[in-house]
Amino acid sequence: MVSSIFLLNLASQLNGGLSRLAELASSLPPLSDFNSPDDTDSDSPMRDVEQPIPGIRSVFSTSDDIEESRLEGQELGKYLLAKSYFDCREYDRCSAVFLPITPALNVPSSPPPESQTQTPTKSAKGKGKAPAQSPEVKPRPHDDSLPLLSQKSLFLALYAKYMAGEKRKDEEAEMVLGPMDNGAVMNKELVGLGRTLEAWFDDRRAQGKEDRSHGWLEYLYGIILAKGNSETVAKQYLLKAININPWNWGAWLELKDLLNSLDSLRSTYPLLPHNILTLLFNLDCSQSLYSTTPEIHSSLSELLRIFPTSPFLLTQRALLHYHSKDYDSADSIFSTLIHRDPHRLDALDHYSNVLYVMTARPKLAFIAQLATATDKFRPETCCIIGNYYSLKSEHEKAVMYFRRALTLDRTFLSAWTLMGHEYVEMKNTHAAIESYRHAVDINRKDYRAWYGLGQTYEMLEMHHYALFYFQRAAALRPYDKQMWQALGACYEKIDRPVQAIKAYKRALTAGMAYIEPSSSFGSAATANTDAGAHVFLDPELLYPIALMYERLGELDETANYMEMVLAQEEGPADPLVPEGGEEEEAQGTGVTLTTSRARLWLARWAFGRGEMARAGELANELCEDGYEVEEAKALVRDLRARAEAGEK
């Protein structure tokens, strides 16, 4: 504790020292004052020397634009002062260095001393003077015009004003999931900044200087437009900022948040510059859209050949394995990253999700201790500890740490989603819905939040609401069996068997380990002959498909799917191993409750059709399985009674 206080004091002293130095530098006279001929002695031989050209490029600037270079040189002292204020998070002071101060409250100036004489509170009729009326306070006029500044200084001033608004928004925000936590608190600087930048760009276009931009103000305007839900125009400005200055990774990240599908990514890709950052952006954006295609892995492998030990690229590889549910590979990569850099907390909250799914409690405890020792006030650390307590079924403590993570960063997506999961476990559906809604507001591409909303409304038996959210989740994860299975179950509960069959078949296709090009799931017969011999099909999906066909009255199709359920007990045969060979191993599910129910249905169906031998065979198998034994014995008694009646 003492060392932490010492480091904080040391950092404060260093920042204060930098501010003092910057203040001294900004108080120096402008460089142009030293070039004035009036400051030269009349008898000096340098009196008649030609003065430097005002437009000469300043040595303090890296800009190729002579005018911008001259402005940057003149503003050097002020820029250093403003930058030091920005580093100290004094955003209002940083902005006030370059922009005129516009106070939020119009405080009246103090009256002159002679007017501060005391006046009687009560006066007799006709005697005394009436109390002096205070002069009317008029608001100070606000001047929207900007001073002549370089783009570098103007961006710093406007961005500081934007950050000041974000800071005030966080200070005015209600407690996490409090009664007033409805997202109504907004950044009050956005409107003014948007108008200022719009006027600045219009003025640049009028002067014909549109092609002399550095890209920073386009980046800031794109952020403001995106906050105002003008996503199309924001995308245009961000693309312009990226093409002007491709090394501004912040602009790439803002653009990534505006791409909601792989189709939008493909349409945007030709508009991007051709460099290595474009490859990194394509990889990062595809990973955020949960795309795990072989092309993405191939692109990542090419980048790793250039940067073999890059933590960012290795993290992307681990996240790709995590999204494709290859948890062992993700665990291996994350372990390597921790071994190389144990104090790196980036993406460790995702690693805690991997360990949670793998129920690796000892390793999750180690990661929690490591993160706490590094920085206990990071949102990633709080999420890791929350996952640890969730794995221990201490859901109240888990919620406490997720709320702590959100107190540190309201936009931390994982904390909202994980807190929603915990509220579901605690049967607090209202809090779970609010948590998931906040997650969706932050990132509409988070399929876990959409799926969680569907699950929560399904718990409330509001199936039409759940259907909408399951559809959104399935659209974001079209190759995830779990999304389509939940969608099919929802269709089943609202009595829409045709749509339920389509959803279950889509889940069946998504869950396959191998699909032949000619395989089709239009009917059970083709599925059984073409795909069933080489593909393991989930009986938990085949059985509800059969029940939906039964509800539609298509009993032959129902029987075909029930036969497919039974075929999964032994699993698909390996075509490389001869039938009956010693190396052949059963890869099926074995006898389960679902396969026993399918066997019972087939036995009753055969009994109704008069196929006594087949019905007796299935009923005897049921008696040996251990599931549905009583129904099987009753069917056997009926078969014996029918046989005895036939003999008589």
XYZ file of C-alpha atoms in Angstrom:
648
model
C 0.000 0.000 0.000
C 2.821 2.375 0.895
C 4.638 1.626 -2.347
C 1.463 2.292 -4.361
C 1.005 5.668 -2.690
C 4.667 6.474 -3.328
C 4.342 5.645 -7.035
C 1.183 7.731 -7.343
C 2.884 10.688 -5.672
C 5.933 10.271 -7.909
C 3.777 10.187 -11.045
C 1.891 13.261 -9.870
C 5.154 15.120 -9.249
C 6.529 14.180 -12.667
C 3.354 15.324 -14.426
C 3.385 18.517 -12.387
C 6.996 19.134 -13.363
C 6.189 18.658 -17.035
C 3.284 21.076 -16.728
C 5.524 23.710 -15.141
C 8.123 23.342 -17.882
C 5.432 23.606 -20.551
C 4.012 26.708 -18.876
C 7.445 28.339 -18.950
C 7.896 27.429 -22.609
C 4.497 28.850 -23.545
C 5.253 32.119 -21.735
C 8.236 32.859 -23.983
C 7.684 35.570 -26.619
C 6.751 34.314 -30.077
C 9.583 33.584 -32.455
C 8.323 36.275 -34.816
C 9.086 38.956 -32.202
C 12.781 38.190 -32.406
C 12.759 38.776 -36.174
C 11.351 42.284 -35.897
C 13.741 44.985 -37.302
C 12.769 47.280 -34.453
C 14.677 45.050 -32.034
C 17.953 45.592 -33.926
C 20.313 48.414 -33.105
C 20.281 51.168 -35.747
C 24.074 51.107 -35.978
C 24.266 47.339 -36.326
C 25.409 45.938 -39.697
C 22.593 43.305 -39.377
C 20.005 46.094 -39.672
C 19.794 45.827 -43.440
C 19.973 42.018 -43.627
C 16.916 40.512 -45.331
C 14.582 38.852 -42.820
C 13.594 35.167 -43.145
C 10.574 34.393 -45.281
C 7.532 33.910 -43.012
C 6.440 30.846 -44.942
C 9.647 28.894 -44.426
C 9.156 25.444 -42.971
C 9.665 25.185 -39.199
C 12.250 22.768 -37.850
C 9.757 21.793 -35.133
C 7.245 20.345 -37.601
C 7.098 17.181 -39.685
C 4.407 18.533 -42.032
C 5.160 19.077 -45.715
C 2.607 21.882 -45.843
C 4.475 25.183 -45.424
C 1.517 26.971 -43.859
C 0.856 24.146 -41.413
C 4.555 23.951 -40.601
C 4.700 27.665 -39.819
C 1.640 27.471 -37.555
C 3.006 24.451 -35.725
C 6.266 26.256 -35.096
C 4.477 29.287 -33.675
C 2.271 27.090 -31.455
C 5.048 24.875 -30.132
C 5.040 26.247 -26.587
C 1.262 26.215 -26.311
C 1.102 22.741 -27.818
C 3.530 21.356 -25.250
C 1.499 22.979 -22.486
C -1.796 21.611 -23.815
C -0.279 18.156 -24.315
C 0.966 18.091 -20.721
C -2.537 19.036 -19.503
C -3.992 16.257 -21.650
C -1.551 13.714 -20.229
C -2.607 14.810 -16.736
C -6.276 14.309 -17.786
C -7.056 17.998 -17.314
C -9.044 18.077 -20.520
C -10.793 21.411 -20.009
C -7.475 23.177 -19.357
C -6.000 21.492 -22.423
C -8.837 22.735 -24.633
C -8.710 26.244 -23.141
C -5.097 26.689 -24.240
C -6.222 27.049 -27.870
C -9.980 27.631 -27.811
C -11.907 30.493 -26.187
C -13.362 29.617 -22.796
C -17.140 29.212 -22.844
C -18.343 28.736 -19.263
C -21.338 26.492 -18.780
C -22.826 28.855 -16.199
C -23.086 32.614 -16.733
C -21.952 33.827 -13.333
C -22.603 37.565 -12.848
C -19.579 39.667 -12.144
C -19.262 41.169 -8.673
C -20.755 44.678 -8.338
C -18.438 47.657 -7.824
C -17.509 48.490 -4.236
C -19.645 51.643 -4.101
C -22.764 49.655 -4.915
C -22.264 47.254 -2.016
C -23.759 49.630 0.584
C -26.276 48.035 2.848
C -29.920 48.910 2.090
C -32.737 48.665 4.592
C -34.813 45.580 4.321
C -37.941 47.399 5.356
C -38.681 51.104 4.832
C -41.454 53.279 6.126
C -43.983 54.693 3.764
C -42.516 57.685 1.974
C -39.208 57.352 3.772
C -35.980 55.736 2.802
C -34.852 54.591 -0.580
C -36.100 51.604 -2.427
C -33.647 48.714 -2.607
C -31.364 48.970 -5.590
C -32.345 46.630 -8.423
C -29.534 44.355 -9.517
C -28.703 44.780 -13.185
C -30.032 42.110 -15.517
C -27.412 39.475 -16.291
C -27.187 38.717 -19.977
C -25.578 35.527 -21.211
C -22.228 35.941 -22.820
C -22.397 35.542 -26.567
C -20.773 32.371 -27.814
C -18.423 32.779 -30.731
C -18.448 29.697 -32.943
C -15.545 30.922 -35.059
C -12.245 29.152 -34.548
C -8.905 30.919 -34.167
C -6.260 30.326 -36.788
C -4.691 27.049 -35.645
C -2.766 24.222 -37.181
C -4.625 20.956 -37.658
C -2.432 19.358 -35.025
C -3.353 21.880 -32.328
C -7.006 22.051 -33.375
C -7.352 18.277 -33.119
C -5.766 18.244 -29.666
C -8.094 21.004 -28.434
C -11.281 19.486 -29.871
C -10.387 15.957 -28.808
C -9.696 17.233 -25.287
C -13.145 18.841 -25.277
C -14.645 15.509 -26.398
C -12.801 13.664 -23.629
C -13.975 16.254 -21.089
C -17.546 15.508 -22.131
C -16.959 11.774 -21.784
C -15.488 12.311 -18.341
C -18.490 14.358 -17.201
C -20.830 11.739 -18.653
C -19.199 9.035 -16.538
C -19.377 11.245 -13.460
C -23.086 11.957 -13.976
C -23.974 8.345 -14.754
C -26.123 6.408 -12.311
C -24.763 3.424 -10.422
C -24.581 0.184 -12.407
C -28.127 -1.161 -12.935
C -29.455 1.560 -10.640
C -33.000 2.926 -10.917
C -31.872 5.681 -13.311
C -29.333 3.634 -15.278
C -31.216 3.831 -18.564
C -28.472 5.182 -20.808
C -30.017 8.671 -20.936
C -26.792 10.427 -19.900
C -25.046 11.675 -23.016
C -21.884 13.543 -23.859
C -23.083 17.152 -23.983
C -20.132 18.266 -26.090
C -21.051 16.179 -29.134
C -23.473 18.654 -30.716
C -21.123 21.627 -30.451
C -18.134 19.630 -31.671
C -20.116 18.306 -34.614
C -21.139 21.803 -35.703
C -17.607 23.132 -35.287
C -16.053 20.377 -37.372
C -18.761 20.599 -40.021
C -18.105 24.328 -40.389
C -14.351 23.717 -40.505
C -14.669 21.144 -43.294
C -17.025 23.419 -45.252
C -14.508 26.237 -44.967
C -11.673 23.982 -46.155
C -13.714 22.899 -49.167
C -14.509 26.522 -49.997
C -10.792 27.395 -49.895
C -9.824 24.387 -52.010
C -7.717 22.880 -49.213
C -9.663 19.660 -48.824
C -6.738 17.567 -50.077
C -4.292 19.102 -47.571
C -5.720 17.394 -44.516
C -3.729 15.250 -42.085
C -6.575 12.866 -41.260
C -6.875 13.541 -37.530
C -9.909 15.819 -37.700
C -11.658 13.362 -40.052
C -11.044 10.694 -37.432
C -12.572 12.829 -34.669
C -15.559 13.792 -36.822
C -16.134 10.112 -37.608
C -16.250 9.322 -33.884
C -18.769 12.113 -33.252
C -20.980 11.051 -36.174
C -20.930 7.445 -34.997
C -22.001 8.569 -31.517
C -24.872 10.440 -33.168
C -25.997 7.321 -35.093
C -24.966 8.792 -38.467
C -23.092 5.626 -39.278
C -23.012 5.953 -43.073
C -21.385 9.401 -43.017
C -19.154 8.361 -40.113
C -17.896 5.436 -42.168
C -17.009 7.786 -45.037
C -14.977 10.099 -42.801
C -13.218 7.216 -41.080
C -12.280 5.722 -44.440
C -10.890 9.097 -45.485
C -8.904 9.362 -42.245
C -7.473 5.870 -42.766
C -6.446 6.546 -46.356
C -4.769 9.826 -45.367
C -3.041 8.463 -42.271
C -3.110 4.638 -42.241
C -0.971 4.466 -39.076
C -3.794 5.763 -36.879
C -4.980 2.419 -35.481
C -7.737 4.164 -33.539
C -9.492 4.997 -36.815
C -9.351 1.331 -37.837
C -10.945 0.305 -34.543
C -13.736 2.868 -34.895
C -14.417 1.606 -38.410
C -14.520 -1.973 -37.122
C -17.342 -1.057 -34.743
C -19.419 0.145 -37.708
C -19.121 -3.134 -39.661
C -21.904 -5.423 -38.493
C -21.537 -8.326 -40.911
C -19.051 -10.100 -43.130
C -20.804 -8.675 -46.188
C -20.164 -5.119 -45.000
C -16.520 -6.051 -44.370
C -16.171 -7.440 -47.901
C -17.713 -4.321 -49.437
C -15.421 -2.049 -47.389
C -12.198 -3.965 -48.040
C -11.555 -2.543 -51.574
C -11.805 1.012 -50.178
C -8.917 0.483 -47.761
C -5.222 1.183 -48.442
C -3.070 -1.777 -49.384
C -0.586 -2.307 -46.563
C 0.036 -4.620 -43.666
C -2.406 -2.742 -41.425
C -5.195 -3.733 -43.806
C -4.328 -7.386 -43.218
C -4.334 -6.836 -39.464
C -7.670 -5.026 -39.680
C -9.228 -7.795 -41.774
C -8.053 -10.360 -39.238
C -9.244 -8.408 -36.205
C -12.596 -7.546 -37.779
C -13.236 -11.130 -38.925
C -12.450 -12.395 -35.455
C -14.865 -9.887 -33.910
C -17.533 -11.161 -36.347
C -16.829 -14.742 -35.178
C -15.574 -15.858 -38.580
C -13.278 -18.875 -38.283
C -12.890 -19.819 -41.933
C -9.712 -21.478 -43.273
C -8.931 -18.259 -45.172
C -8.686 -16.325 -41.899
C -6.370 -18.945 -40.379
C -4.237 -18.875 -43.529
C -3.968 -15.079 -43.414
C -3.024 -15.247 -39.747
C -0.348 -17.848 -40.475
C 1.199 -15.565 -43.106
C 1.331 -12.694 -40.610
C 2.866 -14.942 -37.974
C 5.639 -15.841 -40.376
C 6.509 -12.134 -40.459
C 5.938 -11.509 -36.719
C 6.367 -14.960 -35.147
C 6.279 -13.804 -31.510
C 3.654 -11.056 -31.766
C 1.372 -11.207 -28.695
C -1.432 -9.542 -30.649
C -1.370 -12.136 -33.434
C -1.080 -15.037 -31.013
C -4.049 -13.652 -29.085
C -6.030 -13.505 -32.321
C -5.163 -17.146 -32.963
C -6.317 -18.106 -29.478
C -9.585 -16.182 -29.908
C -10.242 -17.905 -33.241
C -9.861 -21.280 -31.517
C -12.095 -20.061 -28.697
C -14.873 -19.017 -31.084
C -14.638 -22.347 -32.918
C -14.869 -24.104 -29.500
C -11.414 -25.630 -29.743
C -10.724 -24.880 -26.100
C -7.609 -27.032 -25.762
C -5.780 -25.138 -28.509
C -6.880 -21.787 -27.086
C -5.681 -22.840 -23.636
C -2.287 -23.828 -25.016
C -1.756 -20.474 -26.788
C -2.883 -18.402 -23.815
C -0.568 -20.395 -21.544
C 2.336 -19.621 -23.869
C 1.492 -15.918 -23.817
C 1.367 -15.858 -20.018
C 4.700 -17.644 -19.804
C 6.305 -15.040 -22.103
C 4.690 -11.984 -20.493
C 3.000 -12.760 -17.159
C 1.979 -9.129 -16.585
C 0.041 -8.732 -19.841
C -3.679 -8.608 -19.007
C -5.042 -8.010 -22.495
C -7.721 -10.587 -23.450
C -7.185 -12.569 -20.243
C -10.914 -12.233 -19.549
C -11.474 -14.388 -22.643
C -8.963 -16.883 -21.316
C -10.944 -17.062 -18.079
C -14.019 -17.921 -20.184
C -12.071 -20.763 -21.778
C -10.995 -22.104 -18.385
C -14.556 -21.731 -17.092
C -15.925 -23.895 -19.915
C -13.158 -26.438 -19.342
C -13.943 -26.335 -15.570
C -10.199 -25.870 -14.951
C -10.661 -24.383 -11.497
C -7.012 -24.589 -10.272
C -5.679 -22.869 -13.387
C -8.419 -20.225 -13.218
C -7.470 -19.545 -9.593
C -3.832 -19.095 -10.635
C -4.807 -16.654 -13.408
C -6.950 -14.696 -10.926
C -4.042 -14.412 -8.467
C -1.651 -13.380 -11.238
C -3.996 -10.686 -12.540
C -4.672 -9.373 -9.028
C -0.958 -9.098 -8.316
C -0.447 -7.198 -11.589
C -3.341 -4.725 -11.371
C -6.431 -5.322 -9.267
C -8.156 -2.243 -10.690
C -8.334 -3.458 -14.288
C -11.721 -4.602 -15.675
C -10.050 -7.749 -16.996
C -8.928 -8.661 -13.481
C -12.413 -8.194 -12.047
C -13.934 -10.380 -14.780
C -11.394 -13.139 -14.132
C -12.199 -13.129 -10.409
C -15.919 -13.054 -11.213
C -15.564 -16.130 -13.421
C -13.685 -17.896 -10.636
C -16.490 -17.291 -8.135
C -19.066 -18.278 -10.740
C -17.288 -21.601 -11.224
C -17.526 -22.067 -7.452
C -21.298 -21.342 -7.715
C -20.896 -18.216 -5.581
C -22.995 -16.116 -7.907
C -23.455 -13.142 -5.545
C -19.692 -12.624 -5.295
C -19.357 -13.052 -9.040
C -21.934 -10.307 -9.634
C -20.076 -8.044 -7.205
C -16.853 -8.316 -9.208
C -18.614 -7.867 -12.540
C -20.218 -4.692 -11.190
C -16.780 -3.541 -10.056
C -15.452 -4.069 -13.565
C -18.285 -1.932 -14.952
C -17.598 0.768 -12.394
C -14.079 0.947 -13.817
C -15.243 0.841 -17.437
C -18.908 1.118 -18.396
C -18.208 -0.069 -21.928
C -16.491 -3.318 -20.942
C -18.612 -5.773 -22.910
C -17.609 -9.028 -21.212
C -18.694 -7.775 -17.793
C -22.245 -6.969 -18.937
C -22.681 -10.322 -20.658
C -21.198 -12.380 -17.833
C -23.233 -10.497 -15.240
C -26.347 -11.343 -17.245
C -25.390 -15.034 -17.096
C -25.048 -14.805 -13.330
C -28.443 -13.164 -12.916
C -29.949 -15.974 -14.987
C -28.421 -18.478 -12.573
C -29.880 -16.473 -9.688
C -33.321 -16.446 -11.423
C -33.269 -12.624 -11.439
C -34.696 -12.276 -14.931
C -35.239 -8.503 -14.815
C -31.605 -7.764 -13.939
C -30.444 -10.324 -16.514
C -32.465 -8.632 -19.265
C -31.079 -5.211 -18.344
C -27.515 -6.547 -18.345
C -27.928 -8.162 -21.755
C -29.542 -5.008 -23.154
C -26.572 -2.911 -22.043
C -24.255 -5.420 -23.746
C -26.250 -5.183 -26.982
C -26.190 -1.386 -26.830
C -22.395 -1.475 -26.598
C -21.861 -4.098 -29.294
C -24.661 -5.345 -31.518
C -22.382 -8.109 -32.786
C -22.232 -9.930 -29.443
C -24.235 -13.091 -30.117
C -23.939 -14.161 -26.478
C -26.020 -11.197 -25.333
C -28.704 -11.859 -27.963
C -28.774 -15.545 -27.034
C -28.948 -14.670 -23.335
C -31.941 -12.411 -23.978
C -33.655 -15.266 -25.792
C -32.989 -17.654 -22.929
C -34.266 -15.170 -20.358
C -37.527 -14.519 -22.200
C -37.913 -18.257 -22.682
C -37.702 -18.647 -18.896
C -40.535 -16.110 -18.666
C -42.469 -18.177 -21.280
C -42.557 -15.176 -23.608
C -41.664 -17.275 -26.628
C -42.377 -14.698 -29.339
C -39.894 -12.306 -27.713
C -37.406 -15.137 -27.330
C -37.860 -16.029 -31.004
C -36.719 -12.568 -32.113
C -33.541 -12.685 -30.031
C -32.694 -16.256 -31.063
C -33.018 -15.176 -34.696
C -30.517 -12.362 -34.133
C -28.101 -14.754 -32.418
C -28.407 -17.308 -35.225
C -27.768 -14.602 -37.833
C -24.518 -13.690 -36.074
C -23.468 -17.331 -35.594
C -24.906 -19.234 -38.568
C -22.544 -22.174 -38.029
C -23.303 -22.670 -34.339
C -25.554 -25.654 -33.672
C -26.694 -24.287 -30.329
C -28.243 -21.163 -31.871
C -30.373 -23.105 -34.362
C -31.362 -25.714 -31.801
C -32.697 -22.991 -29.497
C -34.518 -21.419 -32.435
C -36.108 -24.758 -33.354
C -37.230 -25.355 -29.775
C -38.816 -21.890 -29.721
C -40.705 -22.586 -32.968
C -41.862 -25.855 -31.475
C -43.317 -24.125 -28.403
C -45.296 -21.615 -30.457
C -46.710 -24.459 -32.611
C -44.898 -23.771 -35.863
C -43.639 -27.265 -36.771
C -42.559 -26.495 -40.349
C -40.209 -23.695 -39.228
C -39.057 -25.870 -36.323
C -38.051 -28.642 -38.733
C -36.048 -26.187 -40.851
C -34.256 -24.814 -37.805
C -33.454 -28.282 -36.438
C -32.116 -29.382 -39.824
C -29.943 -26.273 -39.977
C -28.605 -27.162 -36.531
C -27.996 -30.695 -37.779
C -25.979 -29.401 -40.711
C -24.017 -26.945 -38.556
C -23.122 -29.680 -36.079
C -21.724 -32.142 -38.604
C -18.115 -33.136 -38.568
C -18.224 -34.034 -42.245
C -20.758 -33.330 -44.989
C -20.711 -34.835 -48.441
C -21.510 -32.391 -51.240
C -24.409 -34.556 -52.447
C -25.980 -34.997 -49.030
C -29.394 -33.462 -48.549
C -31.701 -33.145 -45.609
C -34.880 -32.717 -47.581
C -35.991 -36.158 -46.447
C -34.815 -38.702 -43.950
C -34.348 -41.348 -46.593
C -31.634 -39.455 -48.472
C -30.067 -38.360 -45.200
C -29.905 -41.944 -44.034
C -28.403 -43.300 -47.249
C -26.107 -40.460 -48.282
C -24.922 -38.920 -45.036
C -25.816 -41.269 -42.262
C -23.177 -43.825 -43.200
C -20.302 -41.391 -42.846
C -21.587 -38.666 -40.508
C -22.397 -38.639 -36.836
C -25.766 -36.960 -36.372
C -26.884 -35.650 -33.008
C -29.848 -37.764 -31.804
C -30.995 -34.812 -29.675
C -31.720 -33.022 -32.962
C -33.056 -35.994 -34.933
C -35.634 -36.884 -32.299
C -37.444 -33.485 -32.211
C -37.450 -33.461 -36.038
C -39.241 -36.801 -35.929
C -41.766 -35.472 -33.417
C -42.467 -32.446 -35.633
C -43.176 -34.746 -38.585
C -45.493 -36.738 -36.321
C -47.322 -33.520 -35.435
C -47.738 -32.865 -39.177
C -49.118 -36.401 -39.649
C -46.197 -37.618 -41.811
C -45.652 -40.913 -39.996
C -43.407 -42.479 -42.634
C -40.982 -39.570 -42.386
C -41.231 -39.784 -38.601
C -40.283 -43.469 -38.690
C -37.294 -42.730 -40.931
C -35.929 -40.159 -38.501
C -36.551 -42.485 -35.546
C -34.483 -45.122 -37.345
C -31.728 -42.547 -37.753
C -31.834 -41.895 -34.009
C -31.269 -45.601 -33.339
C -28.401 -45.674 -35.866
C -26.468 -43.140 -33.782
C -26.077 -45.630 -30.908
C -23.282 -47.369 -32.798
C -22.136 -44.305 -34.723
C -20.850 -44.040 -38.302
C -18.541 -46.742 -39.574
C -14.994 -45.750 -40.446
C -14.572 -46.380 -44.195
C -10.819 -47.012 -43.710
C -11.414 -49.900 -41.272
C -12.916 -53.125 -42.636
C -16.194 -54.188 -41.117
C -15.602 -56.472 -38.169
C -11.929 -55.521 -38.002
C -10.067 -55.438 -34.708
C -9.342 -51.694 -34.941
C -13.001 -50.796 -35.355
C -14.254 -48.850 -32.354
C -17.755 -47.709 -31.539
C -18.057 -43.946 -31.912
C -21.774 -43.633 -31.229
C -23.714 -42.408 -28.246
C -24.663 -45.818 -26.913
C -28.072 -46.343 -25.342
C -29.514 -43.080 -24.051
C -32.923 -41.901 -22.944
C -33.524 -40.309 -26.357
C -32.636 -43.455 -28.317
C -34.797 -45.532 -25.973
C -37.767 -43.243 -26.612
C -37.186 -43.576 -30.352
C -37.044 -47.374 -29.988
C -40.305 -47.354 -28.023
C -42.018 -45.239 -30.690
C -40.802 -47.576 -33.438
C -41.997 -50.595 -31.476
C -45.484 -49.135 -31.074
C -45.538 -48.086 -34.717
C -44.583 -51.598 -35.830
C -47.216 -53.049 -33.471
C -49.886 -50.794 -35.011
C -48.896 -51.909 -38.509
C -49.040 -55.580 -37.521
C -45.258 -56.150 -37.708
C -45.204 -58.292 -34.587
C -41.689 -59.671 -35.018
C -40.167 -56.223 -35.369
C -42.226 -54.870 -32.472
C -41.214 -57.778 -30.243
C -37.526 -57.342 -31.090
C -37.596 -53.649 -30.218
C -39.601 -54.224 -27.041
C -37.169 -56.874 -25.805
C -34.254 -54.532 -26.457
C -36.005 -51.897 -24.395
C -36.380 -54.279 -21.482
C -32.607 -54.749 -21.437
C -31.674 -51.080 -21.829
C -32.869 -49.754 -18.508
C -34.936 -46.878 -20.013
C -38.694 -46.951 -20.631
C -38.801 -50.441 -19.113
C -42.396 -50.365 -17.873
C -43.774 -49.241 -21.246
C -41.689 -51.916 -22.940
C -43.046 -54.638 -20.613
C -46.603 -53.498 -21.260
C -45.957 -53.704 -25.004
C -44.512 -57.213 -24.609
C -47.670 -58.285 -22.744
C -49.816 -56.900 -25.546
C -47.741 -58.782 -28.093
C -48.127 -62.049 -26.169
C -51.858 -61.498 -25.804
C -52.156 -60.821 -29.540
C -50.112 -63.967 -30.291
C -52.222 -66.136 -28.003
C -55.414 -64.777 -29.509
C -54.087 -65.590 -32.968
C -53.288 -69.190 -32.005
C -56.811 -69.703 -30.722
